[in-house]
């Protein structure tokens, strides 16, 4: 795993944006794997700026998101559909039929997981996957204990994840109990992965990631087995 330490969140966001823009510049038909949560917000802000200032064209880019909550209508303020529209898609010209996010209100959730996995096989795998890391080591919504062989599946969110994500809702009770997430095996199919970690809250997770061997109790640890992973981390998340 290549490790790049940057000064702060601002630098991290610019760095990640630059990697994405380079990818698209070299391949106009790139497939991007996208993440949500607090960490990539700055990256998306930079991409929006880049679209205006550097005239990057996303019209042939495909985007595939990692996960979505179960049980919320797409238009709900807390969904990742809303997050992506609000923070990225309204600013760049990704074609509406080329952006993919799991459907958390599908009648048959198991069938939805299978559909999404097939879709990733057909449209993907991502040339570049952006990932965040949970304080408990989760990637996507793959919580500790998830099999490294997992494909897209339904998860029961842990209390720590629901607490961490309560800031995107009016209260913790509003955070859904379940989500659909790409599995760990699915994520590992990506050609290149950029894992972003920022802030003192992520310091322990980064330390465990860099010290540990693959262990299903710390899902991100499997990334050490992938041939092309770059950890981009700011000093607050890296230094002792
Ligand atoms: P965060 O979440 O970016 O909101 O810290 C990361 C994650 O849970 O994967």
Coordinates of C-alpha atoms and ligand atoms in Angstrom, one line a residue, residues 36-40 132-134 138 140 167-168 202, ligand 1:
X36 CA -20.2 9.1 0.7
X37 CA -19.8 10.3 4.3
X38 CA -17.9 13.4 5.5
X39 CA -14.4 12.6 4.1
X40 CA -15.0 12.8 0.4
X132 CA -13.3 6.3 3.4
X133 CA -12.6 4.3 6.5
X134 CA -14.8 4.0 9.6
X138 CA -15.3 -0.5 8.0
X140 CA -18.4 0.8 2.5
X167 CA -24.9 14.0 11.9
X168 CA -26.5 13.6 8.5
X202 CA -9.2 8.3 12.3
Ligands
LIG1 P1 -16.6 9.5 7.2 O1 -17.0 8.0 7.1 O2 -16.0 9.9 5.9 O3 -18.0 10.2 7.4 O4 -15.7 9.7 8.4 C1 -16.1 7.1 6.6 C2 -16.7 5.8 6.5 O5 -17.6 5.5 7.4 O6 -16.4 5.0 5.6

